[in-house]
Tab-separated table of C-alpha atoms in Angstrom:
chain	number	residue	atom	x	y	z
A	14	MET	CA	-7.256	-12.096	26.133
A	15	VAL	CA	-10.040	-11.885	23.587
A	16	GLN	CA	-9.261	-10.050	20.364
A	17	THR	CA	-11.733	-7.621	18.867
A	18	ALA	CA	-12.845	-8.041	15.265
A	19	ALA	CA	-10.616	-5.104	14.281
A	20	GLU	CA	-7.597	-6.715	15.972
A	21	ARG	CA	-8.293	-10.049	14.258
A	22	GLY	CA	-8.639	-8.265	10.921
A	23	LYS	CA	-5.358	-6.430	11.450
A	24	ALA	CA	-3.598	-9.671	12.393
A	25	THR	CA	-5.007	-11.403	9.314
A	26	ARG	CA	-3.881	-8.560	7.044
A	27	GLN	CA	-0.406	-8.795	8.578
A	28	ARG	CA	-0.269	-12.546	7.868
A	29	LEU	CA	-1.389	-11.874	4.293
A	30	PHE	CA	1.321	-9.214	3.911
A	31	GLU	CA	3.998	-11.541	5.256
A	32	ALA	CA	2.854	-14.370	2.987
A	33	ALA	CA	2.765	-12.085	-0.065
A	34	VAL	CA	6.209	-10.644	0.652
A	35	ALA	CA	7.735	-14.111	0.934
A	36	LEU	CA	5.972	-15.430	-2.157
A	37	ILE	CA	6.900	-12.490	-4.390
A	38	GLY	CA	10.582	-13.300	-3.842
A	39	GLU	CA	10.073	-17.052	-4.190
A	40	ALA	CA	7.653	-17.303	-7.119
A	41	GLY	CA	7.996	-13.930	-8.821
A	42	TRP	CA	5.317	-11.268	-8.969
A	43	SER	CA	3.242	-12.959	-11.691
A	44	GLY	CA	3.667	-16.395	-10.104
A	45	VAL	CA	1.784	-15.528	-6.913
A	46	SER	CA	-1.836	-16.652	-6.730
A	47	THR	CA	-4.617	-16.074	-4.237
A	48	ARG	CA	-4.479	-19.750	-3.308
A	49	MET	CA	-0.733	-19.600	-2.620
A	50	VAL	CA	-1.083	-16.540	-0.385
A	51	ALA	CA	-4.039	-18.024	1.489
A	52	GLU	CA	-2.226	-21.303	2.044
A	53	ARG	CA	0.948	-19.571	3.270
A	54	ALA	CA	-1.065	-17.273	5.579
A	55	GLY	CA	-3.163	-20.148	6.907
A	56	VAL	CA	-6.499	-18.717	5.789
A	57	ALA	CA	-9.217	-19.629	3.301
A	58	PRO	CA	-8.793	-18.106	-0.196
A	59	GLY	CA	-11.943	-16.020	0.280
A	60	VAL	CA	-10.247	-14.205	3.159
A	61	VAL	CA	-7.708	-12.740	0.733
A	62	HIS	CA	-10.510	-11.203	-1.326
A	63	TYR	CA	-12.330	-10.064	1.789
A	64	HIS	CA	-9.342	-7.857	2.611
A	65	PHE	CA	-8.161	-7.009	-0.932
A	66	ALA	CA	-10.039	-6.561	-4.205
A	67	SER	CA	-7.444	-8.640	-6.054
A	68	VAL	CA	-4.196	-10.470	-5.516
A	69	THR	CA	-2.479	-7.601	-7.356
A	70	ASP	CA	-3.852	-5.136	-4.813
A	71	LEU	CA	-2.457	-7.323	-2.030
A	72	LEU	CA	0.939	-7.606	-3.730
A	73	VAL	CA	1.101	-3.840	-4.235
A	74	ALA	CA	0.166	-3.117	-0.616
A	75	ALA	CA	2.560	-5.713	0.809
A	76	SER	CA	5.533	-4.824	-1.375
A	77	VAL	CA	5.050	-1.082	-0.882
A	78	SER	CA	4.878	-1.542	2.890
A	79	PHE	CA	8.054	-3.632	2.813
A	80	ALA	CA	9.892	-1.192	0.543
A	81	ARG	CA	8.822	1.791	2.654
A	82	ASP	CA	10.131	0.148	5.833
A	83	LEU	CA	13.406	-0.821	4.160
A	84	VAL	CA	14.044	2.625	2.689
A	85	ASP	CA	12.985	4.414	5.879
A	86	GLN	CA	15.492	2.328	7.845
A	87	LEU	CA	18.265	3.235	5.400
A	88	ALA	CA	17.341	6.928	5.522
A	89	ALA	CA	17.200	6.954	9.334
A	90	GLY	CA	20.552	5.195	9.635
A	91	LEU	CA	22.152	7.535	7.148
A	92	ALA	CA	20.786	10.563	9.017
A	93	GLU	CA	22.669	9.387	12.125
A	94	GLN	CA	26.002	9.544	10.280
A	95	ARG	CA	27.773	12.833	10.906
A	96	ASP	CA	30.188	12.929	7.985
A	97	LEU	CA	30.101	12.007	4.323
A	98	GLY	CA	32.850	9.384	4.419
A	99	GLY	CA	31.522	7.686	7.535
A	100	GLY	CA	28.015	7.720	6.120
A	101	LEU	CA	29.104	6.134	2.851
A	102	ASP	CA	31.062	3.488	4.765
A	103	TRP	CA	27.972	2.812	6.873
A	104	LEU	CA	25.772	2.570	3.777
A	105	LEU	CA	28.108	0.176	1.978
A	106	ASP	CA	28.364	-1.964	5.103
A	107	ARG	CA	24.575	-2.036	5.384
A	108	LEU	CA	24.220	-2.981	1.711
A	109	GLY	CA	26.587	-5.893	2.342
A	110	ALA	CA	23.666	-7.687	4.020
A	111	TYR	CA	21.904	-7.875	0.648
A	112	THR	CA	23.316	-10.565	-1.592
A	113	GLY	CA	21.021	-9.908	-4.514
A	114	THR	CA	19.519	-13.365	-4.003
A	115	ASP	CA	18.272	-12.938	-0.428
A	116	PRO	CA	14.498	-12.591	0.111
A	117	ALA	CA	14.574	-8.801	0.482
A	118	SER	CA	16.658	-8.291	-2.669
A	119	LEU	CA	14.432	-10.607	-4.683
A	120	LEU	CA	11.299	-8.863	-3.460
A	121	VAL	CA	12.643	-5.428	-4.382
A	122	ALA	CA	13.821	-6.611	-7.822
A	123	GLU	CA	10.442	-8.217	-8.552
A	124	THR	CA	8.621	-5.118	-7.300
A	125	TYR	CA	10.664	-2.788	-9.504
A	126	LEU	CA	10.008	-5.008	-12.503
A	127	ALA	CA	6.284	-5.197	-11.755
A	128	SER	CA	6.118	-1.412	-11.438
A	129	SER	CA	6.674	-1.173	-15.189
A	130	ARG	CA	3.293	-2.898	-15.660
A	131	VAL	CA	1.320	-1.740	-12.603
A	132	PRO	CA	0.855	2.055	-12.609
A	133	ALA	CA	-0.339	2.205	-8.976
A	134	LEU	CA	2.800	0.371	-7.869
A	135	ARG	CA	5.006	2.677	-9.940
A	136	ALA	CA	3.391	5.720	-8.313
A	137	GLU	CA	3.901	4.297	-4.814
A	138	LEU	CA	7.562	3.432	-5.487
A	139	HIS	CA	8.122	6.876	-6.959
A	140	ALA	CA	6.827	8.433	-3.732
A	141	ILE	CA	9.087	6.215	-1.624
A	142	MET	CA	12.138	7.098	-3.701
A	143	ALA	CA	11.264	10.802	-3.638
A	144	ASP	CA	11.149	10.670	0.163
A	145	PHE	CA	14.457	8.790	0.281
A	146	ARG	CA	16.096	11.319	-2.019
A	147	ARG	CA	14.865	14.186	0.169
A	148	ALA	CA	16.344	12.449	3.217
A	149	VAL	CA	19.652	11.973	1.380
A	150	VAL	CA	19.671	15.641	0.305
A	151	SER	CA	19.200	16.665	3.920
A	152	TRP	CA	21.974	14.332	5.069
A	153	LEU	CA	24.368	15.507	2.354
A	154	ARG	CA	23.802	19.140	3.286
A	155	SER	CA	24.282	18.372	6.989
A	156	CYS	CA	27.633	16.796	6.066
A	157	GLY	CA	28.744	19.928	4.242
A	158	HIS	CA	28.189	18.709	0.681
A	159	ALA	CA	28.538	21.885	-1.331
A	160	GLY	CA	27.611	20.471	-4.722
A	161	ASP	CA	24.229	19.714	-6.274
A	162	ALA	CA	22.721	17.697	-3.413
A	163	GLU	CA	19.581	16.815	-5.380
A	164	ALA	CA	21.599	15.275	-8.223
A	165	ALA	CA	23.896	13.527	-5.747
A	166	ALA	CA	20.864	12.050	-3.958
A	167	VAL	CA	19.533	10.608	-7.224
A	168	LEU	CA	22.957	9.156	-7.916
A	169	LEU	CA	23.257	7.638	-4.453
A	170	ALA	CA	19.762	6.093	-4.630
A	171	ALA	CA	20.645	4.553	-8.000
A	172	VAL	CA	23.943	3.266	-6.611
A	173	VAL	CA	22.080	1.542	-3.766
A	174	ASP	CA	19.728	-0.217	-6.187
A	175	GLY	CA	22.484	-1.028	-8.656
A	176	LEU	CA	24.838	-2.519	-6.089
A	177	VAL	CA	22.171	-4.899	-4.837
A	178	LEU	CA	21.487	-5.991	-8.431
A	179	HIS	CA	25.206	-6.418	-9.123
A	180	ARG	CA	25.620	-8.563	-6.006
A	181	ALA	CA	23.160	-11.057	-7.514
A	182	LEU	CA	25.457	-11.388	-10.537
A	183	ASP	CA	28.740	-11.203	-8.620
A	184	PRO	CA	28.320	-12.503	-5.056
A	185	GLY	CA	32.015	-11.886	-4.389
A	186	LEU	CA	31.721	-8.156	-5.076
A	187	ASP	CA	33.492	-6.326	-2.245
A	188	LEU	CA	31.349	-3.299	-1.511
A	189	THR	CA	33.886	-1.830	0.913
A	190	ALA	CA	36.326	-1.488	-1.994
A	191	LEU	CA	33.887	0.959	-3.576
A	192	ALA	CA	34.073	3.489	-0.730
A	193	GLY	CA	36.886	5.528	-2.309
A	194	PRO	CA	35.295	5.922	-5.736
A	195	LEU	CA	31.923	6.680	-4.142
A	196	ARG	CA	33.502	9.345	-1.933
A	197	ALA	CA	35.160	10.876	-4.996
A	198	MET	CA	31.801	11.014	-6.790
A	199	LEU	CA	30.129	12.684	-3.813
A	200	ARG	CA	32.970	14.777	-2.451
A	201	ALA	CA	32.012	17.583	-0.139
A	202	GLU	CA	33.608	20.296	-2.276
A	203	PRO	CA	31.956	21.478	-5.486
A	204	GLU	CA	33.778	20.631	-8.674
A	205	ASP	CA	36.059	23.286	-10.100
A	206	GLU	CA	34.503	24.980	-13.075
A	207	ALA	CA	36.448	24.335	-16.267
């Protein structure tokens, strides 16, 4: 089957994305060059600049696409959980796949760090997190969470990020042991007013 020019272009962009995603985790955001991406993707360096104005533009596009997919998968899986405790257990189990030093964890850590220097990346990550928080708010409310669901969603998003970072420092960290304290923080009943 003969590919059209548009199909070839899409396939090339996908190879560039995959190469960039792998290299960000391996070399660090600032360590990735056009030549490295081109070599990994099996294309000439000029092809990178044909598709992207700069290597930074490619890194932003690739990392944002990866982060969006990752967060959307977490949000969709959480939405399938019918109760708060079961959902938190599911989330902690899912986070157990991320060691903090695996390729996905490294990519996300590098992307967060780069977002402090790349405003377009920061804006894209903000939008992804805002969508995730909205999904968590919806899930919390569907589970009967009677407290401040917006604040709880921010907390849960930060816990997700923080646990992955902590796993890099403490690979033996047992995430399942955190289920009780996490449930207590996000209990379904509002706190008694003092």
